[in-house]
Amino acid sequence: MEKTEVEEKVTPFPVVSSASSISSSAASSHDTISLASSNHDIPSPSSPDQQDYAVVSFSPDDPENPYNWPMKKKSLLLLCATLTCLNSTMGSTIASANLFPLLSAEFNVPAGPQSVLPASLYLIGFCFGPIIFAPLSENYGRKPILVTGFLLFVASTAGASVAPSWWSFLLMRFLCGTFGSPPLSVFGGVIADCFRDEVQRGRMLMVWSAATFIGPLGAPVLGGFVGGVLGWRWVFWIALIFAGVTLASVLIIPETLAAKILKRKAERLNKEESREDGKRWVAPAELSQKSVFATLKTTLLRPLELLCGEMVVILTSLYIGFIYSVFYMMVQMYYAIFVGVYGFSPGVSGLMFTIIGLGTIIGCFICWWCDPITLRLSAKHPTKRAEYLRLPLACIGGPFFVISILWIGLSARPDVHWAVPLVATVPYGIAYNIMWVAMINYVADAYGIYSASALAALGTTRSIAGALLPLAIEDMLAALGIAKSCALLAGISAVLAAVPFCFVAYGDKIRAASKFSAALKTERQREEATIARTTSHISAV
């Protein structure tokens, strides 16, 4: 009888993306039983159904396994992910306050809340990423969703550049946001598919996520300078050219979803060879395949359930949603400060956003440098591993976020040099980055196999908050002025800054009372039992 070796592979969970990573267990030959997959219910070896097929899996050094791909291939994939997300995130602010005067002149649109609509509708489109495109990528693979979504994003960008009216322009902006959301929702899962090591995976996701911070900061520069010289339509033509170049890289990326790769492998083996025992090869995903409707039903209802009943998700959604909306409020605030107070041109005022970008890059290096420290902390406190691994940086970032907003608001006066509020944007960018990464990673770690649903809840509320709250910025500035508006935002931020401290103190108790944590514990026990039964069966054979 053919000897079979089985090796357990712990399923990694994504740390930033709204999409979960599907991984399969490795074995030393094709005639193996897949273990430790939290997404598939594999029958035990004693099951009668198991007599009809053999489950294909990756061998330890299988070159088809994305974990075993060469670093050069993974780096090119990371570059593609970064470029694609730059396109998506640049689009959110490309029609910001710097460009609105040109849009207003052509379409005869009055100033006020309508000036924020191009960005708000774009962000509302982002809501579809975590709740629709991410789960679809787990059914059909990462590549089909990314390619289809980005093709439609390119088409919508072209539509915005030739829009004949204000309302058709807004429709194109909504479609741009909708079809620009898959990279933000799916590429996190792509990176998690390729990197096994927890620290390395977290660092690669950190590099990729930097695009989500830098993209919105670079777009106002493009809008301010190009719009002022060539007109607003050329701003979108240049964005379209960038998207077209990026599309070439999206078309050639390989599929990374293990379930999809194994399915193709099983199909290839069935065509190339026949087994002596007459069994056919199947992939693990084929043993418990869900319909698209069932998948979407779960992904729509479970995030809602988490958002209504899980205190960790509720508080994190409030915090993340607010700091995200403050980011887009600051886009409008900067125009009021550097154009309204200091008299700079829209193009020069857009350059000021690059200083926030400098802060976010510094924040990435801080997160990278602090990895060994937080790993040691988490090892000393095993019952609070998720809290000590992720939250210390959020506890530091919260107060700095409050101070930087106050600094910007109180120093933005004609009698104070323009460099003073500008310098304040460096700690603002640092704090925004480290808070964001820490809170997202904490939720992903805390909810394990349910992290995709938890992150979908966060992603949806974040986009809604980012779309709706900035609608009030024009009226708020008119009623309160810059200083008091910043003081109000800083006050709310100060209250919410208590959230990570609360989790450090009581997070383990909050999670212990969670029914999802209980279900997660049961799931892990079930997997351990399955592994034990399989190992016992193989030993007996």
XYZ file of C-alpha atoms in Angstrom:
541
model
C 0.000 0.000 0.000
C 1.269 3.454 -0.862
C 2.753 5.255 2.086
C 1.230 8.649 2.841
C 2.712 11.387 4.967
C 0.592 14.181 6.317
C 1.843 17.518 7.518
C -0.369 19.988 9.343
C -0.165 23.575 8.125
C -1.652 26.261 10.338
C -3.982 28.467 8.363
C -2.779 32.075 8.407
C -5.240 34.872 8.824
C -4.963 38.154 6.940
C -3.904 41.153 8.971
C -5.106 44.084 6.888
C -7.314 43.110 4.045
C -11.078 42.723 3.984
C -10.541 39.472 2.127
C -9.526 36.266 3.910
C -6.771 33.945 2.769
C -7.759 30.395 1.861
C -4.965 27.931 2.416
C -4.672 24.183 2.083
C -2.541 21.747 3.989
C 0.620 20.357 2.539
C 1.515 16.698 2.022
C 4.434 14.801 0.562
C 2.499 13.124 -2.251
C -0.668 13.686 -4.270
C -2.485 10.837 -2.529
C -3.148 12.869 0.636
C -5.944 14.177 2.767
C -6.018 17.937 3.318
C -6.073 19.084 6.916
C -6.263 22.294 8.907
C -8.358 24.223 6.413
C -10.814 26.390 8.276
C -12.837 27.024 5.137
C -13.629 23.458 4.110
C -15.268 20.569 5.929
C -13.124 17.600 4.831
C -14.632 14.161 5.561
C -12.594 11.938 7.832
C -10.657 9.052 6.236
C -13.164 6.541 7.588
C -16.030 8.157 5.709
C -17.506 5.965 2.928
C -17.531 8.988 0.615
C -13.758 9.103 0.794
C -13.565 5.841 -1.193
C -14.658 7.594 -4.401
C -11.903 10.184 -4.651
C -8.473 11.256 -3.483
C -7.870 14.800 -2.290
C -5.047 16.597 -4.041
C -2.799 18.852 -1.987
C 0.505 20.690 -2.136
C 3.718 18.841 -1.373
C 6.059 20.710 1.006
C 8.191 22.148 -1.820
C 5.479 22.300 -4.477
C 6.342 25.191 -6.850
C 2.622 25.703 -7.500
C 2.063 26.649 -3.861
C 2.205 30.472 -3.636
C 4.090 30.124 -0.345
C 6.947 28.511 -2.314
C 7.117 31.048 -5.119
C 10.485 32.829 -5.477
C 10.793 36.189 -3.766
C 11.234 37.908 -7.137
C 7.797 36.715 -8.247
C 6.236 37.763 -4.943
C 7.894 41.182 -5.165
C 6.467 41.776 -8.643
C 3.061 40.780 -7.300
C 3.483 43.253 -4.433
C 4.423 45.981 -6.937
C 1.277 45.260 -8.948
C -0.818 45.372 -5.774
C 0.703 48.718 -4.802
C 0.174 50.294 -8.241
C -3.404 49.066 -8.439
C -4.271 50.396 -5.000
C -2.617 53.712 -5.853
C -5.079 54.015 -8.740
C -8.048 53.249 -6.502
C -7.070 55.526 -3.647
C -5.918 58.433 -5.823
C -9.371 58.426 -7.355
C -10.961 59.219 -3.998
C -9.440 62.722 -3.808
C -8.683 63.531 -7.438
C -11.859 65.649 -7.610
C -11.270 67.333 -4.240
C -11.589 70.998 -3.285
C -8.622 71.924 -5.514
C -10.534 70.846 -8.621
C -14.059 71.838 -7.639
C -13.837 75.488 -8.815
C -13.218 74.215 -12.356
C -16.082 71.716 -12.130
C -18.335 74.394 -10.686
C -17.564 76.778 -13.543
C -18.334 74.212 -16.244
C -21.393 72.573 -14.715
C -22.736 75.652 -12.898
C -22.726 73.919 -9.496
C -22.907 76.117 -6.370
C -20.371 75.757 -3.567
C -21.425 73.941 -0.408
C -22.132 70.274 0.288
C -22.164 69.487 -3.451
C -18.437 70.218 -3.580
C -17.841 67.061 -1.531
C -20.158 64.806 -3.580
C -17.488 63.609 -6.075
C -15.431 62.193 -3.199
C -18.423 61.014 -1.140
C -20.012 59.022 -3.968
C -16.646 57.471 -4.751
C -16.307 56.315 -1.136
C -19.860 54.946 -1.094
C -18.809 52.803 -4.059
C -15.976 51.466 -1.898
C -18.603 49.757 0.295
C -19.110 47.049 -2.330
C -15.536 45.795 -2.079
C -15.601 44.008 1.278
C -19.198 42.755 1.100
C -19.375 41.575 -2.534
C -16.044 41.425 -4.363
C -14.002 39.859 -1.555
C -16.328 36.840 -1.127
C -16.635 36.470 -4.899
C -12.839 36.242 -5.042
C -13.021 33.247 -2.712
C -15.455 31.473 -5.050
C -13.975 32.361 -8.426
C -10.370 33.181 -7.537
C -8.534 36.436 -6.996
C -7.511 37.154 -10.583
C -10.936 37.124 -12.335
C -12.362 39.609 -9.821
C -9.320 41.883 -9.981
C -9.162 41.898 -13.787
C -12.909 42.406 -14.280
C -13.117 45.099 -11.622
C -10.106 47.015 -12.898
C -11.289 46.906 -16.520
C -14.572 48.480 -15.405
C -12.647 50.982 -13.280
C -10.696 52.076 -16.372
C -13.946 52.393 -18.344
C -15.579 54.456 -15.565
C -12.559 56.760 -15.371
C -12.851 57.334 -19.114
C -16.558 58.044 -18.629
C -15.812 60.663 -15.967
C -13.360 62.433 -18.263
C -16.018 62.953 -20.975
C -19.073 63.442 -18.715
C -21.440 66.004 -20.328
C -23.238 67.004 -17.115
C -22.769 67.217 -13.356
C -25.033 64.261 -12.617
C -23.423 62.021 -15.243
C -20.054 62.967 -13.762
C -21.267 61.980 -10.282
C -22.594 58.666 -11.642
C -19.186 57.898 -13.147
C -17.550 58.797 -9.830
C -19.774 56.301 -8.029
C -18.934 53.595 -10.587
C -15.225 54.424 -10.296
C -15.425 53.866 -6.545
C -17.406 50.652 -6.941
C -15.010 49.081 -9.447
C -11.966 50.573 -7.759
C -12.797 48.754 -4.538
C -11.686 45.180 -5.481
C -7.946 45.941 -5.194
C -8.443 47.259 -1.657
C -10.564 44.246 -0.702
C -8.807 41.433 -2.555
C -5.096 42.253 -2.723
C -4.710 41.906 1.033
C -5.834 38.308 0.591
C -3.452 37.903 -2.362
C -0.501 38.904 -0.193
C -1.691 36.657 2.640
C -1.879 33.815 0.084
C 1.827 34.218 -0.712
C 3.539 34.813 2.631
C 3.480 32.118 5.310
C 5.496 33.820 8.054
C 3.340 36.052 10.271
C 5.908 38.842 10.642
C 6.922 38.834 6.974
C 3.283 38.787 5.881
C 2.478 41.694 8.169
C 5.388 43.712 6.808
C 4.452 43.072 3.179
C 0.883 44.077 3.916
C 2.224 47.194 5.597
C 4.151 48.144 2.447
C 1.079 47.506 0.297
C -1.230 49.407 2.623
C 1.036 52.461 2.360
C -0.555 52.955 -1.070
C -3.919 53.435 0.627
C -2.423 56.388 2.522
C -0.203 57.890 -0.178
C -2.711 57.677 -3.044
C -5.254 60.159 -1.634
C -2.404 62.555 -0.771
C -0.909 62.657 -4.269
C -4.154 63.247 -6.160
C -4.715 66.864 -4.968
C -1.278 67.765 -6.380
C -2.298 66.383 -9.774
C -5.676 68.097 -9.593
C -4.246 71.439 -8.506
C -1.455 71.800 -11.068
C -2.803 69.940 -14.114
C -6.339 71.232 -13.635
C -5.145 74.812 -13.400
C -3.134 74.573 -16.644
C -4.950 72.074 -18.875
C -8.444 71.915 -17.379
C -10.192 69.368 -15.190
C -10.802 66.821 -17.964
C -7.069 66.392 -18.474
C -6.754 65.441 -14.818
C -8.934 62.414 -15.532
C -7.188 61.684 -18.834
C -3.873 61.457 -16.978
C -5.504 59.231 -14.342
C -6.827 57.087 -17.217
C -3.334 56.752 -18.723
C -1.946 55.668 -15.342
C -4.787 53.154 -14.964
C -4.150 51.808 -18.473
C -0.475 51.208 -17.711
C -1.400 49.510 -14.432
C -3.974 47.335 -16.217
C -1.156 45.612 -18.110
C 0.292 44.364 -14.810
C -3.126 43.246 -13.550
C -3.672 41.131 -16.680
C -0.490 39.109 -16.159
C -0.659 38.461 -12.408
C -0.977 34.765 -11.504
C -3.809 33.261 -9.499
C -2.825 32.994 -5.813
C -5.870 31.420 -4.167
C -4.821 27.944 -3.016
C -8.330 26.527 -3.462
C -8.393 27.618 -7.117
C -4.860 26.387 -7.838
C -5.602 22.978 -6.307
C -8.801 22.690 -8.331
C -6.856 23.280 -11.542
C -4.244 20.805 -10.352
C -6.900 18.139 -9.767
C -8.388 18.739 -13.224
C -4.941 18.468 -14.810
C -4.111 15.243 -12.972
C -7.414 13.670 -13.988
C -6.576 14.413 -17.637
C -2.922 13.377 -17.484
C -3.117 10.170 -15.469
C -5.532 7.635 -14.056
C -5.143 6.070 -10.634
C -4.832 2.312 -10.221
C -7.636 2.282 -7.644
C -9.980 4.138 -10.005
C -10.375 7.158 -7.751
C -10.579 10.612 -9.244
C -8.622 13.570 -7.960
C -10.573 16.361 -6.252
C -9.571 19.645 -4.656
C -10.492 20.361 -1.014
C -12.811 23.187 -2.072
C -14.936 20.760 -4.117
C -15.914 18.819 -0.999
C -17.925 21.655 0.515
C -18.533 24.098 -2.296
C -21.068 26.843 -1.608
C -23.179 28.589 -4.184
C -22.490 32.234 -4.885
C -25.888 33.117 -3.384
C -25.102 31.243 -0.156
C -21.687 32.889 0.034
C -23.098 36.376 -0.485
C -25.856 35.701 2.050
C -23.257 34.816 4.661
C -21.026 37.763 3.831
C -23.922 40.195 3.985
C -25.488 38.926 7.204
C -22.452 37.984 9.266
C -20.809 41.448 9.118
C -24.139 42.948 10.177
C -24.353 40.496 13.064
C -20.808 41.353 14.133
C -21.485 45.056 13.821
C -24.582 44.830 16.009
C -23.436 42.341 18.635
C -19.644 42.369 18.967
C -18.246 45.124 21.172
C -14.767 44.865 19.632
C -16.184 45.403 16.142
C -18.591 48.145 17.268
C -15.939 50.254 19.021
C -13.296 49.683 16.359
C -15.768 50.628 13.611
C -16.569 53.879 15.411
C -12.898 54.708 15.859
C -11.716 53.698 12.380
C -14.739 55.310 10.720
C -14.151 58.612 12.469
C -10.403 58.911 11.822
C -11.033 57.949 8.188
C -13.654 60.685 7.842
C -11.298 63.180 9.537
C -8.730 62.342 6.859
C -11.148 63.407 4.103
C -12.268 66.419 6.119
C -8.633 67.507 6.288
C -8.466 67.407 2.483
C -11.112 70.152 2.475
C -9.544 71.849 5.512
C -6.164 72.155 3.812
C -7.733 74.028 0.921
C -9.336 76.444 3.396
C -6.032 76.903 5.255
C -3.457 77.223 2.503
C -5.645 78.860 -0.149
C -8.063 80.774 2.076
C -5.704 81.859 4.884
C -2.279 81.951 3.227
C -3.297 82.702 -0.364
C -1.490 79.837 -2.095
C -2.629 78.551 -5.480
C -4.629 75.281 -5.605
C -1.591 73.504 -7.050
C 0.766 74.651 -4.290
C -1.824 73.847 -1.616
C -1.982 70.329 -3.043
C 1.764 69.983 -2.504
C 1.171 70.366 1.229
C -0.407 66.905 1.276
C 2.959 65.361 0.483
C 4.050 66.232 4.023
C 1.260 64.022 5.387
C 2.626 61.356 3.046
C 6.027 61.762 4.671
C 4.385 61.140 8.031
C 2.662 57.972 6.825
C 5.944 56.618 5.449
C 7.619 57.291 8.801
C 4.666 55.501 10.403
C 5.376 52.428 8.256
C 8.982 52.346 9.453
C 7.833 52.710 13.063
C 5.454 49.749 12.675
C 8.257 47.725 11.080
C 10.736 48.613 13.826
C 8.252 47.834 16.617
C 7.430 44.314 15.382
C 10.055 42.535 17.562
C 9.003 44.564 20.610
C 5.307 43.752 20.293
C 6.110 40.085 19.616
C 8.016 39.902 22.919
C 5.154 41.641 24.736
C 2.586 39.225 23.323
C 4.739 36.231 24.300
C 4.776 37.443 27.920
C 0.974 37.833 27.992
C -0.483 34.776 26.188
C -4.079 35.444 27.288
C -3.841 38.935 25.775
C -1.709 38.009 22.771
C -3.854 39.928 20.249
C -3.933 43.013 22.480
C -0.196 43.240 23.162
C 0.794 42.243 19.629
C -1.192 44.992 17.914
C -2.513 47.701 20.238
C 0.518 49.422 21.830
C 1.041 51.523 18.709
C -2.643 52.505 18.631
C -2.358 53.658 22.249
C 0.573 55.887 21.275
C -0.977 57.105 18.023
C -4.284 58.261 19.520
C -2.916 61.135 21.654
C -0.572 62.251 18.857
C -3.535 62.342 16.466
C -5.417 64.660 18.840
C -2.398 66.933 19.399
C -1.659 67.240 15.685
C -5.240 68.271 14.817
C -5.185 70.939 17.539
C -1.777 72.089 16.334
C -3.035 72.479 12.762
C -6.213 74.324 13.755
C -4.771 76.710 16.327
C -1.762 77.703 14.219
C -3.639 78.298 10.931
C -3.743 82.113 11.236
C -2.393 84.913 9.038
C -0.060 86.059 11.841
C 1.542 82.595 12.104
C 3.954 81.385 9.426
C 2.445 78.815 7.056
C 5.200 76.322 7.926
C 3.835 75.918 11.471
C 0.539 74.182 10.546
C 2.400 72.369 7.771
C 4.896 70.785 10.188
C 1.957 69.552 12.286
C 0.938 67.268 9.434
C 3.988 65.046 9.986
C 2.839 63.701 13.405
C -0.694 63.643 11.981
C 0.432 61.288 9.188
C 2.428 59.119 11.595
C -0.464 58.809 14.046
C -3.025 58.116 11.322
C -0.911 55.302 9.881
C 0.009 53.477 13.073
C -3.518 53.746 14.513
C -5.045 52.412 11.322
C -2.678 49.459 10.937
C -2.843 48.537 14.637
C -6.643 48.526 14.925
C -7.203 46.626 11.674
C -4.607 44.001 12.621
C -6.119 43.624 16.091
C -9.563 42.812 14.713
C -8.087 40.370 12.181
C -6.137 38.556 14.906
C -9.039 38.525 17.365
C -11.592 36.987 14.981
C -9.470 34.426 13.155
C -11.572 32.606 10.545
C -14.289 35.243 10.981
C -11.850 38.084 10.314
C -13.072 38.560 6.731
C -16.573 39.289 8.039
C -15.259 41.507 10.839
C -13.089 43.463 8.409
C -16.006 43.705 5.980
C -18.033 45.358 8.743
C -15.158 47.764 9.415
C -14.620 48.486 5.738
C -18.274 49.229 5.089
C -18.742 51.544 8.079
C -15.424 53.243 7.293
C -16.509 54.029 3.729
C -19.949 55.235 4.821
C -18.432 57.510 7.481
C -15.836 58.788 5.025
C -18.595 59.552 2.526
C -21.117 61.218 4.839
C -19.255 63.138 7.561
C -17.187 65.289 5.165
C -20.461 66.583 3.699
C -20.695 68.763 6.815
C -17.222 70.295 6.538
C -18.230 73.354 4.487
C -21.036 74.310 6.881
C -18.834 73.538 9.895
C -16.057 75.812 8.652
C -18.554 78.570 7.875
C -20.132 78.353 11.341
C -17.089 77.657 13.540
C -14.028 78.651 11.573
C -10.846 76.619 11.231
C -9.666 76.713 14.867
C -12.962 75.692 16.479
C -13.652 73.074 13.797
C -10.295 71.447 14.486
C -10.943 71.677 18.240
C -14.252 69.849 17.768
C -12.614 67.088 15.714
C -9.790 66.814 18.254
C -12.274 66.545 21.136
C -14.156 63.666 19.521
C -10.835 62.011 18.635
C -9.714 62.307 22.265
C -12.808 60.452 23.473
C -12.366 57.692 20.888
C -8.634 57.435 21.652
C -9.675 55.549 24.799
C -10.793 52.576 22.660
C -7.383 50.828 22.311
C -6.638 51.433 26.019
C -9.989 49.816 26.828
C -9.086 46.791 24.707
C -5.672 46.418 26.349
C -7.316 46.431 29.785
C -10.448 44.390 29.068
C -10.058 42.975 25.554
C -9.504 39.382 26.655
C -12.647 39.476 28.820
C -14.678 41.086 26.035
C -13.561 38.413 23.585
C -14.207 35.638 26.116
C -17.864 36.721 26.284
C -18.174 36.757 22.487
C -20.163 33.986 20.832
C -17.900 34.268 17.783
C -14.847 33.666 19.955
C -16.591 30.612 21.394
C -17.385 29.399 17.882
C -13.781 30.010 16.863
C -12.563 27.921 19.799
C -14.977 25.120 18.859
C -13.803 25.250 15.244
C -10.180 24.922 16.293
C -11.028 21.969 18.549
C -12.898 20.319 15.659
C -9.886 20.775 13.384
C -7.563 19.294 16.013
C -9.900 16.300 16.345
C -9.946 15.848 12.559
C -6.145 15.941 12.455
C -5.955 13.388 15.281
C -8.415 11.021 13.533
C -6.539 11.287 10.254
C -3.141 10.696 11.864
C -4.534 7.684 13.732
C -5.973 6.256 10.506
C -2.691 6.664 8.624
C -0.731 5.060 11.480
C -3.096 2.089 11.437
C -2.628 1.706 7.677
